[in-house]
Amino acid sequence: MSQKNGEDLTRERILDTAEVLFAQKGYRAVSVREITSAAECNLAAVNYHFGNKENLYLEVFRSRWVPRATRVRESFRKSLARQGSLSEAKVVRALAQAFVDGPLSDDERLRHSQLMTREMTQPTKAFKHVAEQVIQPFFKEVSDQLDSVLSNKVGEEQMLLNIFSIFAMVLYFNFARVAVSRLTGRKYDSAFRALLVEQITQFSLRGLGVEKMEEQG
Amino acid sequence: MSQKNGEDLTRERILDTAEVLFAQKGYRAVSVREITSAAECNLAAVNYHFGNKENLYLEVFRSRWVPRATRVRESFRKSLARQGSLSEAKVVRALAQAFVDGPLSDDERLRHSQLMTREMTQPTKAFKHVAEQVIQPFFKEVSDQLDSVLSNKVGEEQMLLNIFSIFAMVLYFNFARVAVSRLTGRKYDSAFRALLVEQITQFSLRGLGVEKMEEQG
DNA sequence: TTGACATTTAAACGATCGTTTGATACAAAC
DNA sequence: GTTTGTATCAAACGATCGTTTAAATGTCAA
């Protein structure tokens, strides 16, 4: 039997520790021995459960990264659903909040954007999966939401570039924590995260050409 | 003698090829054998000229990355000096242009932002040097330039967050080429780069709260 | 209790890693 | 011509890498 009480503990422990280590150090810098040692299991467990190291990496994206991205996306959706009538400000703030101050813990958020940044700078086999299953649909959703509330309509390409611009900030303020903390002299506590959400929201709203601001949601 | 005709060819070849490979694959994913093989020299040359692999990596930043960052910075400066009277639009466009369409070749630009992104996500010993010698002074310069022309004054922290926001786009549109190309369906040719400069400039100017736009410089 | 199957284990495999060695080639200094 | 010091070379070092093996252990059905 693959699992009796509904969970394969060793397999799950390997996935958890592997994700942390891959996010921190990158694929090549993490050895199978380091993973199995941290996961407190035998060296051969990785090859037994996942075939090889590369498959483990891909499985981390399938069973950890993608579900987490889905949580962020649903946080964004519910944030919008909570509002009665939508506006540019509400959509943008919901977006910034979902990524910078959303459902993820601080560690999760860091891991998440580290893995994503890694795949963006040097895509592996995981990228195609992530792009098609997560990024592209999400961008489409944000694009549609913004398009439905935006006062000054823009073309499809312009809309995409605008979303890129917003997304660039969201990603940057997550993965470049070290640099941001160093240069601002501020820790990444909840107060600073709230400030970053405000920064992304206001900067993006003006960037989108929204004239009148609304009060914070 | 360390060099007779004014240049140590092997040493320079190693630095060039090492930078390309480190940028493409990351530190751990590149072996000393791969470097020396591509640089067409003996395996022991790395240890002879740089002591060890880590020192070679640091020397790449000192003798390749930092000078290139300086070229970008001076491109920004000269672009400003070329203008008679400065304005928000001119400063922001000069900034975007220097990084996205500036003095670097396409390959150089990619390498440059790949190495930088790598150091930002997982800083090595090179980061301290880069932060103090390059990033911090440059941010200070941009901050001062913007402050001197900005119509609506803001506090120091707000200014820093704004520069982060602009810089996030600049960095993103460079390192996330693959994703951007894939989702927009456009190649990174000079026409698209010009469009990106325009996007960063306009989005940032509105983001900074500059009301009146000026025509392109 | 027995047989079948899933999982874990210790040990080893060959390959590759960064680094070191000692010999050799070559130039300028004496 | 001899010495001195730089640079390159093939070869090897021990360590670590991902992966495989075969035996041992655990678990449930028959």
Tab-separated table of C-alpha atoms (C1' of nucleotides) in Angstrom:
chain	number	residue	atom	x	y	z
A	1	MET	CA	0.000	0.000	0.000
A	2	SER	CA	1.243	3.434	-0.797
A	3	GLN	CA	-0.284	4.858	2.369
A	4	LYS	CA	-2.494	3.380	5.004
A	5	ASN	CA	-3.653	6.150	7.264
A	6	GLY	CA	-4.125	8.586	4.441
A	7	GLU	CA	-0.629	10.042	4.426
A	8	ASP	CA	2.828	9.069	3.347
A	9	LEU	CA	4.750	10.870	6.029
A	10	THR	CA	8.234	10.414	4.631
A	11	ARG	CA	7.218	11.582	1.171
A	12	GLU	CA	5.558	14.676	2.591
A	13	ARG	CA	8.462	15.495	4.881
A	14	ILE	CA	10.849	15.282	1.943
A	15	LEU	CA	8.691	17.623	-0.119
A	16	ASP	CA	8.470	20.165	2.685
A	17	THR	CA	12.170	20.263	3.472
A	18	ALA	CA	13.116	20.129	-0.198
A	19	GLU	CA	11.018	23.177	-0.957
A	20	VAL	CA	12.620	25.167	1.834
A	21	LEU	CA	16.133	24.217	0.777
A	22	PHE	CA	15.565	24.662	-2.968
A	23	ALA	CA	14.071	28.107	-2.332
A	24	GLN	CA	16.942	29.123	-0.060
A	25	LYS	CA	19.870	27.800	-2.064
A	26	GLY	CA	18.706	26.787	-5.519
A	27	TYR	CA	18.559	23.373	-7.161
A	28	ARG	CA	22.239	22.668	-7.664
A	29	ALA	CA	23.358	23.978	-4.298
A	30	VAL	CA	21.182	21.492	-2.426
A	31	SER	CA	22.281	17.866	-2.250
A	32	VAL	CA	20.015	14.871	-1.881
A	33	ARG	CA	21.893	14.010	1.286
A	34	GLU	CA	21.152	17.439	2.713
A	35	ILE	CA	17.441	17.002	2.022
A	36	THR	CA	17.124	13.485	3.404
A	37	SER	CA	19.216	14.401	6.397
A	38	ALA	CA	16.995	17.394	7.210
A	39	ALA	CA	13.879	15.328	6.545
A	40	GLU	CA	15.265	12.621	8.855
A	41	CYS	CA	14.960	9.769	6.428
A	42	ASN	CA	17.246	7.508	4.439
A	43	LEU	CA	19.292	8.793	1.508
A	44	ALA	CA	17.569	6.401	-0.897
A	45	ALA	CA	14.118	7.709	0.007
A	46	VAL	CA	14.296	10.469	-2.593
A	47	ASN	CA	14.954	8.005	-5.400
A	48	TYR	CA	12.377	5.587	-4.051
A	49	HIS	CA	9.561	8.129	-3.790
A	50	PHE	CA	10.420	10.469	-6.676
A	51	GLY	CA	12.724	8.553	-8.988
A	52	ASN	CA	15.435	11.163	-8.971
A	53	LYS	CA	16.366	14.620	-7.725
A	54	GLU	CA	14.979	16.492	-10.710
A	55	ASN	CA	11.593	14.822	-10.328
A	56	LEU	CA	11.552	15.846	-6.681
A	57	TYR	CA	12.138	19.456	-7.726
A	58	LEU	CA	9.280	19.302	-10.222
A	59	GLU	CA	7.023	17.659	-7.641
A	60	VAL	CA	7.777	20.513	-5.233
A	61	PHE	CA	6.264	22.873	-7.763
A	62	ARG	CA	3.295	20.629	-8.514
A	63	SER	CA	2.342	19.776	-4.964
A	64	ARG	CA	3.595	22.792	-3.018
A	65	TRP	CA	4.159	25.885	-5.148
A	66	VAL	CA	1.069	25.665	-7.349
A	67	PRO	CA	-1.341	25.043	-4.452
A	68	ARG	CA	0.146	27.995	-2.618
A	69	ALA	CA	-0.239	30.178	-5.678
A	70	THR	CA	-3.853	29.043	-5.771
A	71	ARG	CA	-4.307	30.113	-2.149
A	72	VAL	CA	-2.986	33.563	-3.019
A	73	ARG	CA	-5.269	33.750	-6.006
A	74	GLU	CA	-8.306	32.761	-3.971
A	75	SER	CA	-7.374	35.290	-1.336
A	76	PHE	CA	-7.459	37.880	-4.115
A	77	ARG	CA	-10.837	36.617	-5.325
A	78	LYS	CA	-12.440	36.563	-1.894
A	79	SER	CA	-11.085	39.997	-1.180
A	80	LEU	CA	-12.915	41.237	-4.252
A	81	ALA	CA	-16.050	39.260	-3.497
A	82	ARG	CA	-16.186	40.831	-0.055
A	83	GLN	CA	-16.577	44.247	-1.635
A	84	GLY	CA	-19.920	45.258	-2.982
A	85	SER	CA	-19.093	47.324	-6.028
A	86	LEU	CA	-15.636	47.103	-7.487
A	87	SER	CA	-13.300	49.911	-8.419
A	88	GLU	CA	-9.775	50.250	-9.731
A	89	ALA	CA	-8.527	50.969	-6.255
A	90	LYS	CA	-10.180	47.912	-4.767
A	91	VAL	CA	-8.821	45.578	-7.437
A	92	VAL	CA	-5.280	46.878	-7.195
A	93	ARG	CA	-5.248	46.886	-3.425
A	94	ALA	CA	-6.638	43.361	-3.319
A	95	LEU	CA	-3.852	42.299	-5.641
A	96	ALA	CA	-1.079	43.912	-3.624
A	97	GLN	CA	-2.534	42.661	-0.379
A	98	ALA	CA	-2.874	39.079	-1.584
A	99	PHE	CA	0.817	38.928	-2.447
A	100	VAL	CA	2.492	41.109	0.158
A	101	ASP	CA	0.226	40.738	3.163
A	102	GLY	CA	-1.963	37.839	2.143
A	103	PRO	CA	-2.746	34.305	3.340
A	104	LEU	CA	0.890	33.178	3.387
A	105	SER	CA	3.140	33.267	6.375
A	106	ASP	CA	6.251	35.361	6.081
A	107	ASP	CA	8.427	32.347	5.422
A	108	GLU	CA	6.020	30.966	2.873
A	109	ARG	CA	5.914	34.282	1.041
A	110	LEU	CA	9.674	34.437	0.861
A	111	ARG	CA	9.974	30.836	-0.332
A	112	HIS	CA	7.231	31.377	-2.859
A	113	SER	CA	8.762	34.387	-4.554
A	114	GLN	CA	12.264	32.954	-4.341
A	115	LEU	CA	11.202	29.882	-6.266
A	116	MET	CA	9.277	31.980	-8.749
A	117	THR	CA	12.129	34.418	-9.318
A	118	ARG	CA	14.449	31.484	-9.857
A	119	GLU	CA	12.197	30.011	-12.524
A	120	MET	CA	11.885	33.386	-14.206
A	121	THR	CA	15.602	34.047	-14.416
A	122	GLN	CA	16.510	30.532	-15.487
A	123	PRO	CA	13.468	28.481	-16.364
A	124	THR	CA	13.569	24.715	-15.822
A	125	LYS	CA	11.024	22.114	-16.855
A	126	ALA	CA	8.835	23.470	-14.067
A	127	PHE	CA	8.392	26.832	-15.783
A	128	LYS	CA	6.113	25.662	-18.577
A	129	HIS	CA	3.799	24.080	-16.055
A	130	VAL	CA	3.801	27.131	-13.804
A	131	ALA	CA	3.306	29.556	-16.680
A	132	GLU	CA	0.379	27.704	-18.198
A	133	GLN	CA	-1.354	26.572	-15.022
A	134	VAL	CA	-0.809	29.610	-12.842
A	135	ILE	CA	0.708	32.790	-14.235
A	136	GLN	CA	-1.136	33.062	-17.522
A	137	PRO	CA	-4.627	32.372	-16.095
A	138	PHE	CA	-4.016	34.710	-13.180
A	139	PHE	CA	-2.827	37.535	-15.409
A	140	LYS	CA	-5.909	36.978	-17.530
A	141	GLU	CA	-8.137	37.223	-14.487
A	142	VAL	CA	-6.495	40.392	-13.205
A	143	SER	CA	-6.647	41.834	-16.681
A	144	ASP	CA	-10.371	41.143	-16.983
A	145	GLN	CA	-11.108	42.489	-13.532
A	146	LEU	CA	-9.178	45.683	-14.198
A	147	ASP	CA	-10.701	46.079	-17.624
A	148	SER	CA	-14.201	45.902	-16.214
A	149	VAL	CA	-13.621	48.751	-13.776
A	150	LEU	CA	-11.028	50.901	-15.509
A	151	SER	CA	-12.297	54.333	-16.428
A	152	ASN	CA	-9.865	54.973	-19.269
A	153	LYS	CA	-9.797	51.908	-21.485
A	154	VAL	CA	-6.509	50.716	-22.952
A	155	GLY	CA	-5.508	48.092	-25.506
A	156	GLU	CA	-4.685	44.509	-24.639
A	157	GLU	CA	-0.926	44.908	-24.890
A	158	GLN	CA	-0.942	48.104	-22.861
A	159	MET	CA	-3.016	46.372	-20.202
A	160	LEU	CA	-0.519	43.512	-20.067
A	161	LEU	CA	2.391	45.911	-19.682
A	162	ASN	CA	0.568	47.658	-16.870
A	163	ILE	CA	-0.008	44.384	-15.071
A	164	PHE	CA	3.655	43.540	-15.555
A	165	SER	CA	4.542	46.850	-13.952
A	166	ILE	CA	2.370	46.158	-10.932
A	167	PHE	CA	3.582	42.599	-10.731
A	168	ALA	CA	7.187	43.760	-10.910
A	169	MET	CA	6.714	45.700	-7.693
A	170	VAL	CA	4.895	42.863	-5.978
A	171	LEU	CA	7.667	40.454	-6.855
A	172	TYR	CA	10.485	42.875	-6.115
A	173	PHE	CA	9.267	43.827	-2.655
A	174	ASN	CA	9.154	40.143	-1.836
A	175	PHE	CA	12.318	38.667	-3.265
A	176	ALA	CA	14.564	41.699	-2.739
A	177	ARG	CA	13.803	41.869	0.965
A	178	VAL	CA	17.437	41.944	1.916
A	179	ALA	CA	18.190	44.941	-0.283
A	180	VAL	CA	14.980	46.742	0.653
A	181	SER	CA	15.519	46.180	4.360
A	182	ARG	CA	19.126	47.253	4.104
A	183	LEU	CA	18.431	50.467	2.226
A	184	THR	CA	15.327	51.524	4.128
A	185	GLY	CA	16.635	50.369	7.473
A	186	ARG	CA	13.270	48.770	8.226
A	187	LYS	CA	12.372	45.234	9.224
A	188	TYR	CA	9.778	43.258	7.278
A	189	ASP	CA	7.172	43.352	10.045
A	190	SER	CA	3.448	43.741	9.518
A	191	ALA	CA	3.632	47.526	9.766
A	192	PHE	CA	6.190	47.709	6.984
A	193	ARG	CA	4.251	45.220	4.879
A	194	ALA	CA	1.157	47.386	5.237
A	195	LEU	CA	3.229	50.342	4.075
A	196	LEU	CA	4.428	48.365	1.072
A	197	VAL	CA	0.861	47.392	0.170
A	198	GLU	CA	-0.040	51.061	0.331
A	199	GLN	CA	2.973	52.008	-1.792
A	200	ILE	CA	2.209	49.421	-4.474
A	201	THR	CA	-1.455	50.332	-4.487
A	202	GLN	CA	-1.046	54.089	-4.725
A	203	PHE	CA	1.873	54.014	-7.146
A	204	SER	CA	0.041	51.541	-9.381
A	205	LEU	CA	-3.250	53.404	-9.313
A	206	ARG	CA	-1.574	56.609	-10.399
A	207	GLY	CA	0.478	54.591	-12.869
A	208	LEU	CA	-2.722	53.210	-14.351
A	209	GLY	CA	-3.976	56.741	-14.769
A	210	VAL	CA	-6.693	56.595	-12.157
A	211	GLU	CA	-7.364	60.176	-11.193
A	212	LYS	CA	-9.442	60.109	-8.061
A	213	MET	CA	-8.195	58.119	-5.109
A	214	GLU	CA	-10.448	56.291	-2.712
A	215	GLU	CA	-9.882	55.602	0.921
A	216	GLN	CA	-8.203	52.447	2.079
A	217	GLY	CA	-10.299	49.240	2.097
B	1	MET	CA	56.447	39.372	-14.182
B	2	SER	CA	52.708	39.259	-13.857
B	3	GLN	CA	52.262	40.567	-17.400
B	4	LYS	CA	54.704	41.713	-20.001
B	5	ASN	CA	52.764	43.186	-22.876
B	6	GLY	CA	50.302	44.945	-20.648
B	7	GLU	CA	47.727	42.192	-20.350
B	8	ASP	CA	47.329	38.794	-18.822
B	9	LEU	CA	45.269	37.175	-21.520
B	10	THR	CA	44.414	33.966	-19.716
B	11	ARG	CA	43.240	35.764	-16.625
B	12	GLU	CA	41.003	38.044	-18.649
B	13	ARG	CA	39.572	35.212	-20.717
B	14	ILE	CA	38.695	33.329	-17.544
B	15	LEU	CA	36.927	36.360	-16.103
B	16	ASP	CA	34.905	36.895	-19.273
B	17	THR	CA	33.747	33.327	-19.669
B	18	ALA	CA	33.185	32.929	-15.930
B	19	GLU	CA	30.868	35.922	-15.872
B	20	VAL	CA	28.791	34.570	-18.741
B	21	LEU	CA	28.480	31.141	-17.183
B	22	PHE	CA	27.824	32.351	-13.623
B	23	ALA	CA	25.102	34.665	-14.931
B	24	GLN	CA	23.496	31.931	-17.000
B	25	LYS	CA	23.605	29.078	-14.511
B	26	GLY	CA	24.552	30.380	-11.096
B	27	TYR	CA	27.633	29.771	-8.982
B	28	ARG	CA	27.098	26.161	-7.994
B	29	ALA	CA	25.883	25.006	-11.385
B	30	VAL	CA	29.135	26.042	-13.079
B	31	SER	CA	32.233	23.923	-12.574
B	32	VAL	CA	35.799	25.126	-12.738
B	33	ARG	CA	36.376	22.618	-15.521
B	34	GLU	CA	33.530	24.129	-17.537
B	35	ILE	CA	35.024	27.596	-17.170
B	36	THR	CA	38.593	26.663	-18.029
B	37	SER	CA	37.420	24.520	-20.915
B	38	ALA	CA	35.381	27.372	-22.391
B	39	ALA	CA	38.220	29.803	-21.767
B	40	GLU	CA	40.601	27.341	-23.466
B	41	CYS	CA	43.117	27.138	-20.678
B	42	ASN	CA	44.306	24.631	-18.147
B	43	LEU	CA	42.164	23.502	-15.237
B	44	ALA	CA	44.678	24.772	-12.713
B	45	ALA	CA	44.602	28.286	-14.159
B	46	VAL	CA	41.660	29.321	-11.980
B	47	ASN	CA	43.471	28.379	-8.790
B	48	TYR	CA	46.697	29.898	-10.045
B	49	HIS	CA	45.198	33.272	-10.972
B	50	PHE	CA	42.409	33.585	-8.395
B	51	GLY	CA	43.269	31.178	-5.588
B	52	ASN	CA	39.940	29.375	-5.700
B	53	LYS	CA	36.525	29.338	-7.348
B	54	GLU	CA	34.860	31.646	-4.845
B	55	ASN	CA	37.530	34.300	-5.345
B	56	LEU	CA	36.973	34.098	-9.084
B	57	TYR	CA	33.278	34.761	-8.534
B	58	LEU	CA	34.037	37.790	-6.377
B	59	GLU	CA	36.576	39.053	-8.908
B	60	VAL	CA	33.911	38.825	-11.622
B	61	PHE	CA	31.873	41.332	-9.649
B	62	ARG	CA	34.824	43.575	-8.899
B	63	SER	CA	36.315	43.702	-12.368
B	64	ARG	CA	33.294	43.107	-14.592
B	65	TRP	CA	29.963	43.789	-12.925
B	66	VAL	CA	30.871	46.972	-11.067
B	67	PRO	CA	32.536	48.641	-14.090
B	68	ARG	CA	29.496	47.802	-16.172
B	69	ALA	CA	27.191	49.271	-13.544
B	70	THR	CA	29.387	52.353	-13.679
B	71	ARG	CA	28.920	52.558	-17.447
B	72	VAL	CA	25.160	52.450	-16.972
B	73	ARG	CA	25.358	55.117	-14.320
B	74	GLU	CA	27.447	57.374	-16.511
B	75	SER	CA	25.074	56.838	-19.386
B	76	PHE	CA	22.351	58.097	-17.062
B	77	ARG	CA	24.453	61.098	-16.062
B	78	LYS	CA	25.393	62.083	-19.587
B	79	SER	CA	21.824	61.697	-20.689
B	80	LEU	CA	20.876	64.248	-18.058
B	81	ALA	CA	23.802	66.526	-18.838
B	82	ARG	CA	22.743	66.580	-22.472
B	83	GLN	CA	19.465	68.199	-21.489
B	84	GLY	CA	19.349	71.870	-20.722
B	85	SER	CA	16.842	72.146	-17.929
B	86	LEU	CA	15.818	69.030	-16.075
B	87	SER	CA	12.337	67.793	-15.341
B	88	GLU	CA	10.759	64.744	-13.715
B	89	ALA	CA	10.094	63.257	-17.119
B	90	LYS	CA	13.668	63.683	-18.279
B	91	VAL	CA	15.141	62.137	-15.153
B	92	VAL	CA	12.833	59.139	-15.193
B	93	ARG	CA	13.237	58.528	-18.895
B	94	ALA	CA	17.024	58.797	-18.614
B	95	LEU	CA	16.879	56.211	-15.846
B	96	ALA	CA	14.731	53.767	-17.771
B	97	GLN	CA	16.729	54.274	-20.926
B	98	ALA	CA	20.073	53.722	-19.237
B	99	PHE	CA	18.970	50.340	-17.967
B	100	VAL	CA	16.685	49.013	-20.658
B	101	ASP	CA	18.070	50.571	-23.811
B	102	GLY	CA	21.377	51.965	-22.632
B	103	PRO	CA	25.086	51.462	-23.309
B	104	LEU	CA	25.032	47.711	-22.770
B	105	SER	CA	24.582	45.142	-25.472
B	106	ASP	CA	21.598	42.874	-25.172
B	107	ASP	CA	23.694	40.022	-23.824
B	108	GLU	CA	25.459	42.286	-21.386
B	109	ARG	CA	22.179	43.643	-20.090
B	110	LEU	CA	20.834	40.169	-19.518
B	111	ARG	CA	24.004	39.011	-17.780
B	112	HIS	CA	24.066	42.153	-15.660
B	113	SER	CA	20.537	41.839	-14.305
B	114	GLN	CA	20.839	38.084	-13.901
B	115	LEU	CA	23.863	38.488	-11.658
B	116	MET	CA	22.196	41.285	-9.748
B	117	THR	CA	18.943	39.398	-9.253
B	118	ARG	CA	20.929	36.431	-8.020
B	119	GLU	CA	22.722	38.533	-5.437
B	120	MET	CA	19.445	40.072	-4.314
B	121	THR	CA	17.651	36.778	-3.798
B	122	GLN	CA	20.570	35.052	-2.096
B	123	PRO	CA	23.364	37.462	-1.270
B	124	THR	CA	26.931	36.186	-1.223
B	125	LYS	CA	30.064	37.962	-0.088
B	126	ALA	CA	29.787	40.026	-3.273
B	127	PHE	CA	26.555	41.680	-2.150
B	128	LYS	CA	28.038	43.914	0.525
B	129	HIS	CA	30.538	45.261	-1.973
B	130	VAL	CA	27.896	45.797	-4.647
B	131	ALA	CA	25.442	47.407	-2.253
B	132	GLU	CA	27.929	49.863	-0.802
B	133	GLN	CA	29.893	50.696	-3.934
B	134	VAL	CA	27.091	50.739	-6.496
B	135	ILE	CA	23.465	50.434	-5.425
B	136	GLN	CA	23.412	52.759	-2.469
B	137	PRO	CA	25.321	55.648	-4.153
B	138	PHE	CA	23.245	55.292	-7.298
B	139	PHE	CA	19.962	55.340	-5.408
B	140	LYS	CA	21.204	58.413	-3.585
B	141	GLU	CA	22.014	60.130	-6.872
B	142	VAL	CA	18.647	59.297	-8.425
B	143	SER	CA	16.941	60.393	-5.246
B	144	ASP	CA	18.740	63.758	-5.269
B	145	GLN	CA	18.076	64.319	-8.946
B	146	LEU	CA	14.399	63.547	-8.565
B	147	ASP	CA	14.113	65.626	-5.430
B	148	SER	CA	15.526	68.666	-7.188
B	149	VAL	CA	12.930	68.599	-9.929
B	150	LEU	CA	9.897	67.038	-8.288
B	151	SER	CA	6.947	69.379	-8.065
B	152	ASN	CA	5.280	67.694	-5.106
B	153	LYS	CA	7.904	67.064	-2.449
B	154	VAL	CA	7.829	63.863	-0.443
B	155	GLY	CA	9.695	62.527	2.576
B	156	GLU	CA	12.919	60.557	2.366
B	157	GLU	CA	11.338	57.169	2.964
B	158	GLN	CA	8.567	57.828	0.479
B	159	MET	CA	11.149	58.855	-2.109
B	160	LEU	CA	13.077	55.639	-1.511
B	161	LEU	CA	9.946	53.536	-1.932
B	162	ASN	CA	9.178	55.338	-5.176
B	163	ILE	CA	12.643	54.643	-6.509
B	164	PHE	CA	12.255	51.011	-5.476
B	165	SER	CA	9.039	50.902	-7.468
B	166	ILE	CA	10.703	52.282	-10.580
B	167	PHE	CA	13.710	50.072	-10.090
B	168	ALA	CA	11.474	47.038	-9.680
B	169	MET	CA	10.148	47.556	-13.198
B	170	VAL	CA	13.580	48.182	-14.652
B	171	LEU	CA	14.893	44.996	-13.091
B	172	TYR	CA	11.821	42.928	-13.880
B	173	PHE	CA	11.688	43.823	-17.557
B	174	ASN	CA	15.298	42.730	-17.808
B	175	PHE	CA	15.523	39.527	-15.826
B	176	ALA	CA	12.036	38.223	-16.558
B	177	ARG	CA	12.521	38.411	-20.305
B	178	VAL	CA	11.420	34.854	-20.828
B	179	ALA	CA	8.124	35.358	-19.051
B	180	VAL	CA	7.527	38.774	-20.607
B	181	SER	CA	8.295	37.520	-24.106
B	182	ARG	CA	6.126	34.489	-23.617
B	183	LEU	CA	3.096	36.369	-22.336
B	184	THR	CA	3.289	39.322	-24.714
B	185	GLY	CA	4.350	37.211	-27.673
B	186	ARG	CA	6.995	39.803	-28.547
B	187	LYS	CA	10.732	39.463	-29.054
B	188	TYR	CA	13.186	41.650	-27.185
B	189	ASP	CA	14.204	43.714	-30.202
B	190	SER	CA	14.947	47.429	-30.160
B	191	ALA	CA	11.334	48.334	-30.947
B	192	PHE	CA	10.066	46.392	-27.952
B	193	ARG	CA	12.785	47.810	-25.724
B	194	ALA	CA	11.731	51.306	-26.765
B	195	LEU	CA	8.184	50.395	-25.850
B	196	LEU	CA	9.332	49.148	-22.459
B	197	VAL	CA	11.258	52.357	-21.811
B	198	GLU	CA	8.097	54.255	-22.632
B	199	GLN	CA	6.029	52.023	-20.369
B	200	ILE	CA	8.400	52.394	-17.424
B	201	THR	CA	8.676	56.133	-17.964
B	202	GLN	CA	4.984	56.884	-18.259
B	203	PHE	CA	3.877	54.473	-15.549
B	204	SER	CA	6.523	55.824	-13.181
B	205	LEU	CA	5.803	59.465	-13.900
B	206	ARG	CA	2.141	58.987	-13.159
B	207	GLY	CA	3.121	56.835	-10.186
B	208	LEU	CA	5.260	59.662	-8.853
B	209	GLY	CA	2.262	61.934	-9.130
B	210	VAL	CA	3.551	64.099	-11.958
B	211	GLU	CA	0.480	65.637	-13.510
B	212	LYS	CA	1.581	67.137	-16.786
B	213	MET	CA	3.338	64.906	-19.305
B	214	GLU	CA	6.007	66.123	-21.631
B	215	GLU	CA	6.861	64.848	-25.036
B	216	GLN	CA	9.461	62.152	-25.494
B	217	GLY	CA	13.153	63.203	-25.272
C	1	DT	C1'	1.149	-18.272	9.955
C	2	DT	C1'	2.143	-17.452	5.546
C	3	DG	C1'	2.764	-14.904	1.352
C	4	DA	C1'	2.785	-10.482	-1.090
C	5	DC	C1'	3.882	-5.983	-1.196
C	6	DA	C1'	5.473	-1.357	0.464
C	7	DT	C1'	9.002	0.923	2.731
C	8	DT	C1'	13.407	1.613	4.957
C	9	DT	C1'	18.090	0.651	5.535
C	10	DA	C1'	23.393	0.382	5.087
C	11	DA	C1'	26.630	0.115	1.751
C	12	DA	C1'	28.537	0.744	-2.374
C	13	DC	C1'	28.680	2.386	-7.348
C	14	DG	C1'	30.907	5.410	-10.925
C	15	DA	C1'	31.074	10.255	-11.966
C	16	DT	C1'	32.282	14.719	-11.020
C	17	DC	C1'	33.637	18.226	-7.899
C	18	DG	C1'	37.432	21.886	-6.190
C	19	DT	C1'	42.056	21.796	-5.309
C	20	DT	C1'	47.043	20.431	-5.199
C	21	DT	C1'	51.236	18.749	-7.057
C	22	DG	C1'	55.550	18.525	-9.572
C	23	DA	C1'	57.342	18.952	-14.012
C	24	DT	C1'	58.013	21.865	-17.901
C	25	DA	C1'	58.313	26.035	-20.959
C	26	DC	C1'	59.664	30.569	-21.277
C	27	DA	C1'	61.102	35.061	-20.501
C	28	DA	C1'	64.103	38.625	-18.413
C	29	DA	C1'	68.135	39.577	-14.952
C	30	DC	C1'	72.642	38.807	-13.652
D	1	DG	C1'	75.270	30.353	-19.160
D	2	DT	C1'	73.127	30.498	-15.048
D	3	DT	C1'	69.650	32.056	-12.109
D	4	DT	C1'	65.047	33.645	-10.993
D	5	DG	C1'	60.328	33.964	-11.292
D	6	DT	C1'	55.911	33.567	-14.063
D	7	DA	C1'	52.831	30.788	-16.425
D	8	DT	C1'	51.058	26.515	-18.193
D	9	DC	C1'	50.562	21.709	-18.209
D	10	DA	C1'	49.047	16.653	-17.287
D	11	DA	C1'	47.981	14.024	-13.543
D	12	DA	C1'	46.369	12.950	-9.367
D	13	DC	C1'	44.275	14.019	-4.653
D	14	DG	C1'	40.345	13.327	-1.364
D	15	DA	C1'	35.633	14.732	-0.993
D	16	DT	C1'	31.130	14.819	-2.442
D	17	DC	C1'	27.721	14.162	-5.871
D	18	DG	C1'	23.255	11.413	-7.664
D	19	DT	C1'	21.993	6.882	-8.060
D	20	DT	C1'	21.706	1.777	-7.423
D	21	DT	C1'	21.668	-2.451	-4.971
D	22	DA	C1'	20.247	-6.106	-2.018
D	23	DA	C1'	19.018	-7.167	2.388
D	24	DA	C1'	16.041	-6.068	6.327
D	25	DT	C1'	11.787	-4.436	8.230
D	26	DG	C1'	7.039	-3.464	8.509
D	27	DT	C1'	2.084	-4.191	7.198
D	28	DC	C1'	-2.023	-6.206	5.699
D	29	DA	C1'	-4.812	-10.017	3.286
D	30	DA	C1'	-5.595	-14.728	2.873
